[in-house]
XYZ file of C-alpha atoms in Angstrom:
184
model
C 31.243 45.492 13.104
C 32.534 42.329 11.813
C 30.929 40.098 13.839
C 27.320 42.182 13.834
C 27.783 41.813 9.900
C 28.339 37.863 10.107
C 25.689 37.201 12.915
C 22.901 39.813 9.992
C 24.018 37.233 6.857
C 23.603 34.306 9.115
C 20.164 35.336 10.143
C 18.982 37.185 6.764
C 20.392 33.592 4.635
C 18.333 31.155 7.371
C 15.134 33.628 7.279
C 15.498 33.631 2.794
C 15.876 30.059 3.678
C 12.510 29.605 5.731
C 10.571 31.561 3.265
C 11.826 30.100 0.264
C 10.736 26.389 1.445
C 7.765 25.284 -0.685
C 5.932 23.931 2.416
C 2.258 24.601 2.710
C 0.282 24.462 6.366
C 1.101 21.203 8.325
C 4.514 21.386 7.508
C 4.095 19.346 4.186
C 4.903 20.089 0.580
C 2.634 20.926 -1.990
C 4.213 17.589 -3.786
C 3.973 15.421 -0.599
C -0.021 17.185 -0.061
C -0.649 15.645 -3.422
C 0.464 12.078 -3.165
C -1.371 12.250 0.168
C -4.780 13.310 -1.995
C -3.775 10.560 -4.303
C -2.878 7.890 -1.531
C -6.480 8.647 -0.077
C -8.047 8.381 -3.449
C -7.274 4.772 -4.014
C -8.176 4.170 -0.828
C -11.576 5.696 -1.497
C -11.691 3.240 -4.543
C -12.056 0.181 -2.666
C -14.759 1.130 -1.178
C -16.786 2.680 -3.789
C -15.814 0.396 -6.498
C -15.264 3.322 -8.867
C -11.741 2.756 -10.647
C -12.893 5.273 -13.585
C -10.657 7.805 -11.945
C -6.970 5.317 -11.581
C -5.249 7.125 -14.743
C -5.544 10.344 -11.889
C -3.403 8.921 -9.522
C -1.868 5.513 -10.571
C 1.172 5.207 -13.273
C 0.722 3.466 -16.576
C 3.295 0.877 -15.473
C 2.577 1.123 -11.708
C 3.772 -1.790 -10.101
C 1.829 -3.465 -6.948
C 4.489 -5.445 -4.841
C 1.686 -6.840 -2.256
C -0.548 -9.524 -4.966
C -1.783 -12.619 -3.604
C 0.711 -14.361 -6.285
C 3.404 -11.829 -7.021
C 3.816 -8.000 -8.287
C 1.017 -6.937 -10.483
C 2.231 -4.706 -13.238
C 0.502 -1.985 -15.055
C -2.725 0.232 -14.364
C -5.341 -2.320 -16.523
C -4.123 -5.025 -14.399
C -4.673 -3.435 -11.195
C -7.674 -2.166 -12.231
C -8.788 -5.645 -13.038
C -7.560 -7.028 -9.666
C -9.212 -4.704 -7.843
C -12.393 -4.548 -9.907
C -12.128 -8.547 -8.955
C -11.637 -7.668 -4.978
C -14.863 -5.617 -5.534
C -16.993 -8.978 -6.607
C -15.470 -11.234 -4.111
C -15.428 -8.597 -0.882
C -18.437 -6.470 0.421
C -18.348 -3.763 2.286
C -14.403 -2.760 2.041
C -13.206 0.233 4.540
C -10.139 1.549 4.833
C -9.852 3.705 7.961
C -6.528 5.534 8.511
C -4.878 5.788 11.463
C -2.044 7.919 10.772
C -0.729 8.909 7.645
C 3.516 10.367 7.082
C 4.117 11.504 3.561
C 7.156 13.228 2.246
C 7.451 14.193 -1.969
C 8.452 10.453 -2.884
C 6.695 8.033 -0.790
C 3.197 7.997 1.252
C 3.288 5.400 4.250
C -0.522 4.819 6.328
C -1.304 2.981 8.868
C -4.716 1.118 8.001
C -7.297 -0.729 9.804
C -9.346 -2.485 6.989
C -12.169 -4.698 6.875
C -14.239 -6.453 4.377
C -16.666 -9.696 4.468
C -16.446 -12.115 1.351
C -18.807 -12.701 -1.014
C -16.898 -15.989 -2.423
C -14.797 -18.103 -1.279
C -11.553 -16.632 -1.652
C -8.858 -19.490 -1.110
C -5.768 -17.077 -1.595
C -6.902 -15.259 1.465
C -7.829 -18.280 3.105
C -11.943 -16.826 3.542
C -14.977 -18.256 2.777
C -17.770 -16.949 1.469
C -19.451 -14.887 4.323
C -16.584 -14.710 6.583
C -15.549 -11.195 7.958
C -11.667 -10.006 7.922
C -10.492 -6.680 9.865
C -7.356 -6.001 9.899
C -4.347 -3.527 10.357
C -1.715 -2.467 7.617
C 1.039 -0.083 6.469
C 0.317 0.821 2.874
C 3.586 2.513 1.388
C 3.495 3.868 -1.993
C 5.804 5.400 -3.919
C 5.101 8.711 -6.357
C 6.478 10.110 -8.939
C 4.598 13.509 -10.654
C 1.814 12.969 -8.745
C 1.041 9.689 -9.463
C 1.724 6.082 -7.678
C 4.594 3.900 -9.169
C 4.693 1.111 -6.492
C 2.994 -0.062 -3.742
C 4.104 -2.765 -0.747
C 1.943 -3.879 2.057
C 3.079 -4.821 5.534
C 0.842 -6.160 7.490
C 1.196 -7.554 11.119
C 2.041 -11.532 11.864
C -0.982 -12.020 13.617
C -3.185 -10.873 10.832
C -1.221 -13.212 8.476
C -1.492 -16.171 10.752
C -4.962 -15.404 11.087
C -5.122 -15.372 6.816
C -3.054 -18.614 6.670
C -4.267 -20.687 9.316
C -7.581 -21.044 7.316
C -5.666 -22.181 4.367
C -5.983 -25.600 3.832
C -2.918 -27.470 2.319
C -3.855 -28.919 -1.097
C -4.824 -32.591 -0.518
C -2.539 -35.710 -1.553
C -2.537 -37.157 -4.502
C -3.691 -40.586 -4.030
C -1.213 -43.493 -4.263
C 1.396 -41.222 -4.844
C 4.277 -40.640 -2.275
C 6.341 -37.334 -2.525
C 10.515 -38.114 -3.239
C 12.051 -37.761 0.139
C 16.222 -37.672 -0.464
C 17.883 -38.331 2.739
C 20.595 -35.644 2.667
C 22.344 -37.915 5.750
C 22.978 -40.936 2.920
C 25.073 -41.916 0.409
């Protein structure tokens, strides 16, 4: 009796355990479901040029790790530097591939592509040149809303970026310091 008593609380505690889980169909939280909404959102933004709706899903003092010249911090600014991709780029798409979300962090795999309007020297495009690319956008939540946001993106779509950078040209009659570390 002992042991059919053990084996009952051992199934009755895993089956209050299943039903108790907060997990909706898919397998994913109501929390994860929503930064996934979110994620997609800002996607969507690049494409329509619409950032009326960033309060919804980005933090006041979201940070975005992946800016041509460091971490942009706070919503205006990202709004403003991505209202500023919107004049330079035309015709922005993200496409997901695959998306994995859990109640803290969103990670997709992204095939983008844009053309440029402008020359765009941190990107190493000029005006009318097409980019597509692939991506893993991770972004971190918090209530609901993004807090950070990296980019990885693969080394041949970098080299493919930074190969049409052009090194900034000499200064005339001026030689750079070399120190011979080898010397006294």
């Amino acid at each position: 009796m002992k042991k059919f008593s053990l084996v009952f609380s051992a199934a009755a505690l895993c089956l209050l355990t299943a039903c108790s889980s907060k997990k909706t169909e898919g397998g994913m939280s109501e929390a994860a479901k929503k930064n996934v909404d979110a994620n997609n959102a800002i996607m969507k933004m690049f494409e329509t040029g619409d950032y009326s709706k960033a309060g919804d899903y980005l933090a006041a003092d979201v940070v975005d790790h992946a800016g041509p010249k460091g971490d942009i911090v706070g919503i205006d600014s990202i709004k403003a530097y991505f209202a500023d991709m919107g004049q330079k780029m035309t015709g922005m798409k993200n496409d997901i591939v695959k998306t994995v979300a859990d109640d803290e962090y969103v990670m997709s795999w992204v095939k983008g592509s844009a053309t440029a309007k402008v020359d765009i020297p941190d990107w190493g495009m000029k005006a009318g040149d097409s980019h597509t690319g692939e991506s893993v956008e991770v972004s971190k939540f918090k209530d609901g809303k993004c807090v950070e946001h990296w980019t990885f993106m693969s080394m041949a779509d970098m080299n493919k970026m930074m190969s049409a950078m052009q090194p900034p040209p000499p200064v005339e009659g001026k030689k750079l310091p070399i120190k011979d570390s080898t010397s006294k």
